[in-house]
Amino acid sequence: SYVLTQPPSVSVAPGQTARITCGGNNIGSKSVHWYQQRPGQAPVLVVYDDSDRPSGIPERFSGSNSDNTATLTISRVEAGDEADYYCQVWDSSSGAVFGGGTKLTVL
Amino acid sequence: EVQVLESGGGLVQPGGSLRLSCAASGFTFSSYAMSWVRQAPGKGLEWVSGISASGDITYYADSVRGRFTMSRDNSKNTLYLQMNSLRAEDTAIYYCAKVPGYIVGATLDYWGQGTLVTVSS
């Protein structure tokens, strides 16, 4: 089965840039999607197809994907960005696969 | 406004059954695939199953295949998840999510607030 690996936690000061990675075998050949989940709330799509943003998502959220690593970048981090972030791909054998999630802490 | 609203969760004994529903509104339900995703207490997201827009193709995670059945009634704009032979490890919040396309295999662009299923004696 296909496995996505995320760091358990990332910490960043307000105004700085946060980068959350998602590792997978040849993930660059797949479309990667990212979700934000604030405590007690449902997940929200923040980046899809590697680097596209749904309407209403700030430009501060961006994504990239190459080789074995996809990255979600959050620029000018705000306190409201504190949440869990999950990457996801579709694998023909496993179905939809999620990474284990990364807790973003704003210091 | 796109909305999906889950219902049907509750407490069930191990080995029991439960049927979840997801009522959709704000979009042409019959044109979009749908998925169920669950989240055990304090854990990450786990995809459970997906269904094509027409309902003729379904996909399941290995952990639920043979026990869960996903279906839809496009005339009622409603999605279902029939869960049989429930186990303690099925305890989770179950989310209904819309796929922005006819077939499963893309992102999940709208999620419901979830319904809690607890499997315990």
JSON list of C-alpha atoms in Angstrom, two decimals:
[
{"chain": "A", "resi": 1, "resn": "SER", "atom": "CA", "xyz": [0.00, 0.00, 0.00]},
{"chain": "A", "resi": 2, "resn": "TYR", "atom": "CA", "xyz": [1.09, 3.56, -0.66]},
{"chain": "A", "resi": 3, "resn": "VAL", "atom": "CA", "xyz": [2.43, 5.49, 2.34]},
{"chain": "A", "resi": 4, "resn": "LEU", "atom": "CA", "xyz": [2.65, 9.25, 2.91]},
{"chain": "A", "resi": 5, "resn": "THR", "atom": "CA", "xyz": [4.99, 10.53, 5.60]},
{"chain": "A", "resi": 6, "resn": "GLN", "atom": "CA", "xyz": [4.57, 13.89, 7.34]},
{"chain": "A", "resi": 7, "resn": "PRO", "atom": "CA", "xyz": [6.50, 15.39, 10.27]},
{"chain": "A", "resi": 8, "resn": "PRO", "atom": "CA", "xyz": [4.35, 15.22, 13.43]},
{"chain": "A", "resi": 9, "resn": "SER", "atom": "CA", "xyz": [4.86, 18.88, 14.22]},
{"chain": "A", "resi": 10, "resn": "VAL", "atom": "CA", "xyz": [6.13, 22.15, 12.83]},
{"chain": "A", "resi": 11, "resn": "SER", "atom": "CA", "xyz": [6.55, 25.36, 14.81]},
{"chain": "A", "resi": 12, "resn": "VAL", "atom": "CA", "xyz": [6.90, 28.86, 13.43]},
{"chain": "A", "resi": 13, "resn": "ALA", "atom": "CA", "xyz": [6.72, 32.42, 14.72]},
{"chain": "A", "resi": 14, "resn": "PRO", "atom": "CA", "xyz": [3.99, 34.76, 13.49]},
{"chain": "A", "resi": 15, "resn": "GLY", "atom": "CA", "xyz": [4.92, 36.44, 10.22]},
{"chain": "A", "resi": 16, "resn": "GLN", "atom": "CA", "xyz": [7.39, 33.74, 9.27]},
{"chain": "A", "resi": 17, "resn": "THR", "atom": "CA", "xyz": [7.04, 30.99, 6.68]},
{"chain": "A", "resi": 18, "resn": "ALA", "atom": "CA", "xyz": [5.96, 27.47, 7.54]},
{"chain": "A", "resi": 19, "resn": "ARG", "atom": "CA", "xyz": [6.81, 24.53, 5.32]},
{"chain": "A", "resi": 20, "resn": "ILE", "atom": "CA", "xyz": [5.12, 21.18, 5.81]},
{"chain": "A", "resi": 21, "resn": "THR", "atom": "CA", "xyz": [6.46, 18.23, 3.86]},
{"chain": "A", "resi": 22, "resn": "CYS", "atom": "CA", "xyz": [4.76, 15.09, 2.63]},
{"chain": "A", "resi": 23, "resn": "GLY", "atom": "CA", "xyz": [6.98, 12.25, 1.50]},
{"chain": "A", "resi": 24, "resn": "GLY", "atom": "CA", "xyz": [5.99, 9.36, -0.74]},
{"chain": "A", "resi": 25, "resn": "ASN", "atom": "CA", "xyz": [7.54, 7.09, -3.33]},
{"chain": "A", "resi": 26, "resn": "ASN", "atom": "CA", "xyz": [7.58, 9.06, -6.60]},
{"chain": "A", "resi": 27, "resn": "ILE", "atom": "CA", "xyz": [4.88, 11.37, -5.22]},
{"chain": "A", "resi": 28, "resn": "GLY", "atom": "CA", "xyz": [5.82, 13.84, -7.94]},
{"chain": "A", "resi": 29, "resn": "SER", "atom": "CA", "xyz": [3.88, 11.68, -10.38]},
{"chain": "A", "resi": 30, "resn": "LYS", "atom": "CA", "xyz": [0.67, 12.06, -8.37]},
{"chain": "A", "resi": 31, "resn": "SER", "atom": "CA", "xyz": [-1.66, 14.95, -7.62]},
{"chain": "A", "resi": 32, "resn": "VAL", "atom": "CA", "xyz": [-1.33, 16.05, -4.00]},
{"chain": "A", "resi": 33, "resn": "HIS", "atom": "CA", "xyz": [-4.05, 17.74, -2.00]},
{"chain": "A", "resi": 34, "resn": "TRP", "atom": "CA", "xyz": [-3.77, 19.47, 1.38]},
{"chain": "A", "resi": 35, "resn": "TYR", "atom": "CA", "xyz": [-6.35, 19.92, 4.13]},
{"chain": "A", "resi": 36, "resn": "GLN", "atom": "CA", "xyz": [-6.43, 22.13, 7.20]},
{"chain": "A", "resi": 37, "resn": "GLN", "atom": "CA", "xyz": [-8.24, 20.89, 10.30]},
{"chain": "A", "resi": 38, "resn": "ARG", "atom": "CA", "xyz": [-8.71, 23.22, 13.23]},
{"chain": "A", "resi": 39, "resn": "PRO", "atom": "CA", "xyz": [-9.53, 21.64, 16.62]},
{"chain": "A", "resi": 40, "resn": "GLY", "atom": "CA", "xyz": [-13.07, 20.33, 16.77]},
{"chain": "A", "resi": 41, "resn": "GLN", "atom": "CA", "xyz": [-13.79, 21.19, 13.14]},
{"chain": "A", "resi": 42, "resn": "ALA", "atom": "CA", "xyz": [-14.07, 19.33, 9.86]},
{"chain": "A", "resi": 43, "resn": "PRO", "atom": "CA", "xyz": [-11.16, 19.38, 7.40]},
{"chain": "A", "resi": 44, "resn": "VAL", "atom": "CA", "xyz": [-11.01, 22.18, 4.85]},
{"chain": "A", "resi": 45, "resn": "LEU", "atom": "CA", "xyz": [-9.31, 21.90, 1.47]},
{"chain": "A", "resi": 46, "resn": "VAL", "atom": "CA", "xyz": [-6.54, 24.51, 1.18]},
{"chain": "A", "resi": 47, "resn": "VAL", "atom": "CA", "xyz": [-4.52, 23.30, -1.83]},
{"chain": "A", "resi": 48, "resn": "TYR", "atom": "CA", "xyz": [-5.45, 20.82, -4.55]},
{"chain": "A", "resi": 49, "resn": "ASP", "atom": "CA", "xyz": [-3.66, 19.32, -7.54]},
{"chain": "A", "resi": 50, "resn": "ASP", "atom": "CA", "xyz": [-0.26, 20.16, -6.04]},
{"chain": "A", "resi": 51, "resn": "SER", "atom": "CA", "xyz": [-0.52, 23.94, -6.16]},
{"chain": "A", "resi": 52, "resn": "ASP", "atom": "CA", "xyz": [-4.05, 25.21, -6.87]},
{"chain": "A", "resi": 53, "resn": "ARG", "atom": "CA", "xyz": [-6.09, 27.06, -4.27]},
{"chain": "A", "resi": 54, "resn": "PRO", "atom": "CA", "xyz": [-9.86, 26.80, -3.83]},
{"chain": "A", "resi": 55, "resn": "SER", "atom": "CA", "xyz": [-11.75, 30.06, -3.84]},
{"chain": "A", "resi": 56, "resn": "GLY", "atom": "CA", "xyz": [-11.56, 31.77, -0.48]},
{"chain": "A", "resi": 57, "resn": "ILE", "atom": "CA", "xyz": [-8.18, 30.36, 0.49]},
{"chain": "A", "resi": 58, "resn": "PRO", "atom": "CA", "xyz": [-5.57, 33.11, 0.99]},
{"chain": "A", "resi": 59, "resn": "GLU", "atom": "CA", "xyz": [-2.65, 33.39, -1.43]},
{"chain": "A", "resi": 60, "resn": "ARG", "atom": "CA", "xyz": [-0.40, 32.80, 1.58]},
{"chain": "A", "resi": 61, "resn": "PHE", "atom": "CA", "xyz": [-1.10, 29.09, 1.07]},
{"chain": "A", "resi": 62, "resn": "SER", "atom": "CA", "xyz": [0.86, 27.47, -1.75]},
{"chain": "A", "resi": 63, "resn": "GLY", "atom": "CA", "xyz": [2.04, 24.02, -2.72]},
{"chain": "A", "resi": 64, "resn": "SER", "atom": "CA", "xyz": [4.70, 22.26, -4.73]},
{"chain": "A", "resi": 65, "resn": "ASN", "atom": "CA", "xyz": [5.41, 18.67, -5.65]},
{"chain": "A", "resi": 66, "resn": "SER", "atom": "CA", "xyz": [8.48, 17.02, -7.12]},
{"chain": "A", "resi": 67, "resn": "ASP", "atom": "CA", "xyz": [10.25, 13.68, -7.02]},
{"chain": "A", "resi": 68, "resn": "ASN", "atom": "CA", "xyz": [9.55, 12.14, -3.59]},
{"chain": "A", "resi": 69, "resn": "THR", "atom": "CA", "xyz": [8.36, 15.20, -1.66]},
{"chain": "A", "resi": 70, "resn": "ALA", "atom": "CA", "xyz": [5.38, 17.52, -1.75]},
{"chain": "A", "resi": 71, "resn": "THR", "atom": "CA", "xyz": [5.40, 20.72, 0.29]},
{"chain": "A", "resi": 72, "resn": "LEU", "atom": "CA", "xyz": [2.71, 22.99, 1.67]},
{"chain": "A", "resi": 73, "resn": "THR", "atom": "CA", "xyz": [4.06, 26.49, 2.25]},
{"chain": "A", "resi": 74, "resn": "ILE", "atom": "CA", "xyz": [2.25, 29.01, 4.43]},
{"chain": "A", "resi": 75, "resn": "SER", "atom": "CA", "xyz": [3.69, 32.51, 4.15]},
{"chain": "A", "resi": 76, "resn": "ARG", "atom": "CA", "xyz": [3.27, 35.26, 6.74]},
{"chain": "A", "resi": 77, "resn": "VAL", "atom": "CA", "xyz": [1.87, 32.80, 9.25]},
{"chain": "A", "resi": 78, "resn": "GLU", "atom": "CA", "xyz": [-0.95, 34.03, 11.48]},
{"chain": "A", "resi": 79, "resn": "ALA", "atom": "CA", "xyz": [-2.27, 32.70, 14.77]},
{"chain": "A", "resi": 80, "resn": "GLY", "atom": "CA", "xyz": [-5.38, 31.49, 12.96]},
{"chain": "A", "resi": 81, "resn": "ASP", "atom": "CA", "xyz": [-3.26, 29.13, 10.85]},
{"chain": "A", "resi": 82, "resn": "GLU", "atom": "CA", "xyz": [-2.60, 26.94, 13.89]},
{"chain": "A", "resi": 83, "resn": "ALA", "atom": "CA", "xyz": [-4.14, 23.60, 12.98]},
{"chain": "A", "resi": 84, "resn": "ASP", "atom": "CA", "xyz": [-3.44, 20.06, 11.80]},
{"chain": "A", "resi": 85, "resn": "TYR", "atom": "CA", "xyz": [-2.53, 19.73, 8.14]},
{"chain": "A", "resi": 86, "resn": "TYR", "atom": "CA", "xyz": [-2.95, 16.57, 6.07]},
{"chain": "A", "resi": 87, "resn": "CYS", "atom": "CA", "xyz": [-1.67, 15.70, 2.62]},
{"chain": "A", "resi": 88, "resn": "GLN", "atom": "CA", "xyz": [-3.60, 13.27, 0.42]},
{"chain": "A", "resi": 89, "resn": "VAL", "atom": "CA", "xyz": [-3.20, 11.46, -2.88]},
{"chain": "A", "resi": 90, "resn": "TRP", "atom": "CA", "xyz": [-5.18, 8.89, -4.84]},
{"chain": "A", "resi": 91, "resn": "ASP", "atom": "CA", "xyz": [-3.44, 5.57, -5.35]},
{"chain": "A", "resi": 92, "resn": "SER", "atom": "CA", "xyz": [-4.84, 3.03, -7.79]},
{"chain": "A", "resi": 93, "resn": "SER", "atom": "CA", "xyz": [-4.23, 0.18, -5.32]},
{"chain": "A", "resi": 94, "resn": "SER", "atom": "CA", "xyz": [-4.98, 1.81, -1.99]},
{"chain": "A", "resi": 95, "resn": "GLY", "atom": "CA", "xyz": [-7.64, 4.37, -2.86]},
{"chain": "A", "resi": 96, "resn": "ALA", "atom": "CA", "xyz": [-7.38, 7.76, -1.19]},
{"chain": "A", "resi": 97, "resn": "VAL", "atom": "CA", "xyz": [-4.33, 7.90, 1.06]},
{"chain": "A", "resi": 98, "resn": "PHE", "atom": "CA", "xyz": [-3.75, 10.49, 3.78]},
{"chain": "A", "resi": 99, "resn": "GLY", "atom": "CA", "xyz": [-0.53, 11.40, 5.48]},
{"chain": "A", "resi": 100, "resn": "GLY", "atom": "CA", "xyz": [-0.40, 11.09, 9.25]},
{"chain": "A", "resi": 101, "resn": "GLY", "atom": "CA", "xyz": [-0.89, 14.82, 9.74]},
{"chain": "A", "resi": 102, "resn": "THR", "atom": "CA", "xyz": [1.29, 17.68, 10.93]},
{"chain": "A", "resi": 103, "resn": "LYS", "atom": "CA", "xyz": [0.40, 19.91, 13.86]},
{"chain": "A", "resi": 104, "resn": "LEU", "atom": "CA", "xyz": [1.34, 23.49, 13.07]},
{"chain": "A", "resi": 105, "resn": "THR", "atom": "CA", "xyz": [2.09, 25.54, 16.17]},
{"chain": "A", "resi": 106, "resn": "VAL", "atom": "CA", "xyz": [2.33, 29.31, 15.95]},
{"chain": "A", "resi": 107, "resn": "LEU", "atom": "CA", "xyz": [4.73, 30.42, 18.64]},
{"chain": "B", "resi": 1, "resn": "GLU", "atom": "CA", "xyz": [-24.02, 27.05, -0.92]},
{"chain": "B", "resi": 2, "resn": "VAL", "atom": "CA", "xyz": [-22.70, 23.49, -0.97]},
{"chain": "B", "resi": 3, "resn": "GLN", "atom": "CA", "xyz": [-23.70, 21.56, 2.14]},
{"chain": "B", "resi": 4, "resn": "VAL", "atom": "CA", "xyz": [-23.39, 17.95, 3.21]},
{"chain": "B", "resi": 5, "resn": "LEU", "atom": "CA", "xyz": [-24.93, 16.85, 6.49]},
{"chain": "B", "resi": 6, "resn": "GLU", "atom": "CA", "xyz": [-24.24, 13.49, 8.08]},
{"chain": "B", "resi": 7, "resn": "SER", "atom": "CA", "xyz": [-26.58, 11.65, 10.43]},
{"chain": "B", "resi": 8, "resn": "GLY", "atom": "CA", "xyz": [-27.11, 8.22, 11.90]},
{"chain": "B", "resi": 9, "resn": "GLY", "atom": "CA", "xyz": [-24.18, 7.92, 14.25]},
{"chain": "B", "resi": 10, "resn": "GLY", "atom": "CA", "xyz": [-24.47, 6.56, 17.76]},
{"chain": "B", "resi": 11, "resn": "LEU", "atom": "CA", "xyz": [-23.47, 3.84, 20.20]},
{"chain": "B", "resi": 12, "resn": "VAL", "atom": "CA", "xyz": [-23.52, 0.28, 18.93]},
{"chain": "B", "resi": 13, "resn": "GLN", "atom": "CA", "xyz": [-22.27, -2.99, 20.36]},
{"chain": "B", "resi": 14, "resn": "PRO", "atom": "CA", "xyz": [-19.42, -4.93, 18.76]},
{"chain": "B", "resi": 15, "resn": "GLY", "atom": "CA", "xyz": [-20.77, -7.07, 15.95]},
{"chain": "B", "resi": 16, "resn": "GLY", "atom": "CA", "xyz": [-23.70, -4.75, 15.44]},
{"chain": "B", "resi": 17, "resn": "SER", "atom": "CA", "xyz": [-24.81, -2.66, 12.47]},
{"chain": "B", "resi": 18, "resn": "LEU", "atom": "CA", "xyz": [-25.44, 0.99, 11.75]},
{"chain": "B", "resi": 19, "resn": "ARG", "atom": "CA", "xyz": [-26.42, 2.99, 8.69]},
{"chain": "B", "resi": 20, "resn": "LEU", "atom": "CA", "xyz": [-25.09, 6.49, 8.16]},
{"chain": "B", "resi": 21, "resn": "SER", "atom": "CA", "xyz": [-26.74, 9.00, 5.86]},
{"chain": "B", "resi": 22, "resn": "CYS", "atom": "CA", "xyz": [-25.42, 12.15, 4.22]},
{"chain": "B", "resi": 23, "resn": "ALA", "atom": "CA", "xyz": [-27.88, 14.71, 2.87]},
{"chain": "B", "resi": 24, "resn": "ALA", "atom": "CA", "xyz": [-26.46, 16.94, 0.13]},
{"chain": "B", "resi": 25, "resn": "SER", "atom": "CA", "xyz": [-27.64, 20.34, -1.07]},
{"chain": "B", "resi": 26, "resn": "GLY", "atom": "CA", "xyz": [-26.41, 23.32, -3.03]},
{"chain": "B", "resi": 27, "resn": "PHE", "atom": "CA", "xyz": [-25.04, 21.32, -5.96]},
{"chain": "B", "resi": 28, "resn": "THR", "atom": "CA", "xyz": [-26.18, 18.80, -8.58]},
{"chain": "B", "resi": 29, "resn": "PHE", "atom": "CA", "xyz": [-25.67, 15.71, -6.45]},
{"chain": "B", "resi": 30, "resn": "SER", "atom": "CA", "xyz": [-26.00, 13.25, -9.33]},
{"chain": "B", "resi": 31, "resn": "SER", "atom": "CA", "xyz": [-23.01, 14.80, -11.12]},
{"chain": "B", "resi": 32, "resn": "TYR", "atom": "CA", "xyz": [-20.41, 14.26, -8.42]},
{"chain": "B", "resi": 33, "resn": "ALA", "atom": "CA", "xyz": [-18.65, 11.35, -6.80]},
{"chain": "B", "resi": 34, "resn": "MET", "atom": "CA", "xyz": [-18.63, 11.16, -3.01]},
{"chain": "B", "resi": 35, "resn": "SER", "atom": "CA", "xyz": [-16.48, 9.66, -0.28]},
{"chain": "B", "resi": 36, "resn": "TRP", "atom": "CA", "xyz": [-16.58, 8.73, 3.38]},
{"chain": "B", "resi": 37, "resn": "VAL", "atom": "CA", "xyz": [-13.59, 9.53, 5.57]},
{"chain": "B", "resi": 38, "resn": "ARG", "atom": "CA", "xyz": [-13.26, 8.72, 9.26]},
{"chain": "B", "resi": 39, "resn": "GLN", "atom": "CA", "xyz": [-11.17, 9.95, 12.15]},
{"chain": "B", "resi": 40, "resn": "ALA", "atom": "CA", "xyz": [-10.67, 7.93, 15.29]},
{"chain": "B", "resi": 41, "resn": "PRO", "atom": "CA", "xyz": [-10.43, 9.93, 18.55]},
{"chain": "B", "resi": 42, "resn": "GLY", "atom": "CA", "xyz": [-7.14, 11.81, 18.62]},
{"chain": "B", "resi": 43, "resn": "LYS", "atom": "CA", "xyz": [-5.97, 10.22, 15.37]},
{"chain": "B", "resi": 44, "resn": "GLY", "atom": "CA", "xyz": [-5.54, 11.22, 11.74]},
{"chain": "B", "resi": 45, "resn": "LEU", "atom": "CA", "xyz": [-7.82, 10.98, 8.75]},
{"chain": "B", "resi": 46, "resn": "GLU", "atom": "CA", "xyz": [-8.58, 7.60, 7.17]},
{"chain": "B", "resi": 47, "resn": "TRP", "atom": "CA", "xyz": [-10.41, 7.20, 3.86]},
{"chain": "B", "resi": 48, "resn": "VAL", "atom": "CA", "xyz": [-13.17, 4.61, 4.10]},
{"chain": "B", "resi": 49, "resn": "SER", "atom": "CA", "xyz": [-14.96, 4.41, 0.77]},
{"chain": "B", "resi": 50, "resn": "GLY", "atom": "CA", "xyz": [-15.90, 6.21, -2.42]},
{"chain": "B", "resi": 51, "resn": "ILE", "atom": "CA", "xyz": [-18.68, 6.03, -4.99]},
{"chain": "B", "resi": 52, "resn": "SER", "atom": "CA", "xyz": [-19.02, 7.35, -8.53]},
{"chain": "B", "resi": 53, "resn": "ALA", "atom": "CA", "xyz": [-21.64, 9.94, -9.44]},
{"chain": "B", "resi": 54, "resn": "SER", "atom": "CA", "xyz": [-23.97, 7.36, -10.94]},
{"chain": "B", "resi": 55, "resn": "GLY", "atom": "CA", "xyz": [-23.41, 4.91, -8.12]},
{"chain": "B", "resi": 56, "resn": "ASP", "atom": "CA", "xyz": [-22.20, 2.09, -10.33]},
{"chain": "B", "resi": 57, "resn": "ILE", "atom": "CA", "xyz": [-18.60, 2.05, -9.08]},
{"chain": "B", "resi": 58, "resn": "THR", "atom": "CA", "xyz": [-17.58, 1.79, -5.45]},
{"chain": "B", "resi": 59, "resn": "TYR", "atom": "CA", "xyz": [-14.20, 1.63, -3.73]},
{"chain": "B", "resi": 60, "resn": "TYR", "atom": "CA", "xyz": [-13.35, 0.52, -0.21]},
{"chain": "B", "resi": 61, "resn": "ALA", "atom": "CA", "xyz": [-10.39, 0.62, 2.14]},
{"chain": "B", "resi": 62, "resn": "ASP", "atom": "CA", "xyz": [-9.05, -2.81, 3.03]},
{"chain": "B", "resi": 63, "resn": "SER", "atom": "CA", "xyz": [-10.03, -2.21, 6.66]},
{"chain": "B", "resi": 64, "resn": "VAL", "atom": "CA", "xyz": [-13.76, -2.13, 5.84]},
{"chain": "B", "resi": 65, "resn": "ARG", "atom": "CA", "xyz": [-14.12, -4.12, 2.62]},
{"chain": "B", "resi": 66, "resn": "GLY", "atom": "CA", "xyz": [-16.70, -6.86, 3.04]},
{"chain": "B", "resi": 67, "resn": "ARG", "atom": "CA", "xyz": [-18.25, -5.21, 6.10]},
{"chain": "B", "resi": 68, "resn": "PHE", "atom": "CA", "xyz": [-19.25, -1.75, 4.85]},
{"chain": "B", "resi": 69, "resn": "THR", "atom": "CA", "xyz": [-21.40, -0.92, 1.83]},
{"chain": "B", "resi": 70, "resn": "MET", "atom": "CA", "xyz": [-21.61, 2.53, 0.30]},
{"chain": "B", "resi": 71, "resn": "SER", "atom": "CA", "xyz": [-24.59, 3.55, -1.83]},
{"chain": "B", "resi": 72, "resn": "ARG", "atom": "CA", "xyz": [-26.45, 6.62, -2.99]},
{"chain": "B", "resi": 73, "resn": "ASP", "atom": "CA", "xyz": [-29.97, 7.67, -3.98]},
{"chain": "B", "resi": 74, "resn": "ASN", "atom": "CA", "xyz": [-29.63, 10.46, -6.50]},
{"chain": "B", "resi": 75, "resn": "SER", "atom": "CA", "xyz": [-33.37, 11.08, -6.46]},
{"chain": "B", "resi": 76, "resn": "LYS", "atom": "CA", "xyz": [-33.09, 11.96, -2.75]},
{"chain": "B", "resi": 77, "resn": "ASN", "atom": "CA", "xyz": [-29.67, 13.67, -2.89]},
{"chain": "B", "resi": 78, "resn": "THR", "atom": "CA", "xyz": [-28.54, 11.27, -0.19]},
{"chain": "B", "resi": 79, "resn": "LEU", "atom": "CA", "xyz": [-25.48, 9.14, 0.40]},
{"chain": "B", "resi": 80, "resn": "TYR", "atom": "CA", "xyz": [-25.40, 6.08, 2.64]},
{"chain": "B", "resi": 81, "resn": "LEU", "atom": "CA", "xyz": [-22.88, 3.94, 4.47]},
{"chain": "B", "resi": 82, "resn": "GLN", "atom": "CA", "xyz": [-24.16, 0.60, 5.75]},
{"chain": "B", "resi": 83, "resn": "MET", "atom": "CA", "xyz": [-21.78, -0.65, 8.42]},
{"chain": "B", "resi": 84, "resn": "ASN", "atom": "CA", "xyz": [-22.00, -4.29, 9.54]},
{"chain": "B", "resi": 85, "resn": "SER", "atom": "CA", "xyz": [-19.91, -6.45, 11.87]},
{"chain": "B", "resi": 86, "resn": "LEU", "atom": "CA", "xyz": [-18.71, -3.36, 13.66]},
{"chain": "B", "resi": 87, "resn": "ARG", "atom": "CA", "xyz": [-15.54, -3.48, 15.74]},
{"chain": "B", "resi": 88, "resn": "ALA", "atom": "CA", "xyz": [-14.12, -1.28, 18.47]},
{"chain": "B", "resi": 89, "resn": "GLU", "atom": "CA", "xyz": [-11.56, 0.05, 15.98]},
{"chain": "B", "resi": 90, "resn": "ASP", "atom": "CA", "xyz": [-14.39, 1.42, 13.83]},
{"chain": "B", "resi": 91, "resn": "THR", "atom": "CA", "xyz": [-15.06, 4.02, 16.54]},
{"chain": "B", "resi": 92, "resn": "ALA", "atom": "CA", "xyz": [-14.58, 7.39, 14.85]},
{"chain": "B", "resi": 93, "resn": "ILE", "atom": "CA", "xyz": [-16.14, 10.52, 13.51]},
{"chain": "B", "resi": 94, "resn": "TYR", "atom": "CA", "xyz": [-17.38, 9.72, 10.00]},
{"chain": "B", "resi": 95, "resn": "TYR", "atom": "CA", "xyz": [-17.24, 12.52, 7.46]},
{"chain": "B", "resi": 96, "resn": "CYS", "atom": "CA", "xyz": [-19.07, 12.70, 4.16]},
{"chain": "B", "resi": 97, "resn": "ALA", "atom": "CA", "xyz": [-17.10, 14.55, 1.49]},
{"chain": "B", "resi": 98, "resn": "LYS", "atom": "CA", "xyz": [-17.80, 15.68, -2.06]},
{"chain": "B", "resi": 99, "resn": "VAL", "atom": "CA", "xyz": [-15.45, 14.96, -4.96]},
{"chain": "B", "resi": 100, "resn": "PRO", "atom": "CA", "xyz": [-15.21, 17.69, -7.64]},
{"chain": "B", "resi": 101, "resn": "GLY", "atom": "CA", "xyz": [-15.76, 15.23, -10.45]},
{"chain": "B", "resi": 102, "resn": "TYR", "atom": "CA", "xyz": [-17.78, 12.31, -11.76]},
{"chain": "B", "resi": 103, "resn": "ILE", "atom": "CA", "xyz": [-15.46, 9.59, -10.55]},
{"chain": "B", "resi": 104, "resn": "VAL", "atom": "CA", "xyz": [-13.61, 9.02, -7.30]},
{"chain": "B", "resi": 105, "resn": "GLY", "atom": "CA", "xyz": [-9.90, 9.72, -7.47]},
{"chain": "B", "resi": 106, "resn": "ALA", "atom": "CA", "xyz": [-9.50, 13.44, -7.06]},
{"chain": "B", "resi": 107, "resn": "THR", "atom": "CA", "xyz": [-9.56, 15.75, -4.10]},
{"chain": "B", "resi": 108, "resn": "LEU", "atom": "CA", "xyz": [-12.35, 16.24, -1.55]},
{"chain": "B", "resi": 109, "resn": "ASP", "atom": "CA", "xyz": [-13.57, 19.79, -1.86]},
{"chain": "B", "resi": 110, "resn": "TYR", "atom": "CA", "xyz": [-16.44, 19.96, 0.64]},
{"chain": "B", "resi": 111, "resn": "TRP", "atom": "CA", "xyz": [-16.80, 18.11, 3.92]},
{"chain": "B", "resi": 112, "resn": "GLY", "atom": "CA", "xyz": [-19.63, 17.72, 6.38]},
{"chain": "B", "resi": 113, "resn": "GLN", "atom": "CA", "xyz": [-19.28, 18.23, 10.11]},
{"chain": "B", "resi": 114, "resn": "GLY", "atom": "CA", "xyz": [-19.25, 14.49, 10.75]},
{"chain": "B", "resi": 115, "resn": "THR", "atom": "CA", "xyz": [-21.22, 12.02, 12.82]},
{"chain": "B", "resi": 116, "resn": "LEU", "atom": "CA", "xyz": [-19.74, 10.06, 15.73]},
{"chain": "B", "resi": 117, "resn": "VAL", "atom": "CA", "xyz": [-19.89, 6.27, 15.75]},
{"chain": "B", "resi": 118, "resn": "THR", "atom": "CA", "xyz": [-18.95, 4.53, 18.99]},
{"chain": "B", "resi": 119, "resn": "VAL", "atom": "CA", "xyz": [-18.58, 0.76, 19.06]},
{"chain": "B", "resi": 120, "resn": "SER", "atom": "CA", "xyz": [-18.56, -0.47, 22.62]},
{"chain": "B", "resi": 121, "resn": "SER", "atom": "CA", "xyz": [-20.28, -2.95, 24.90]}
]
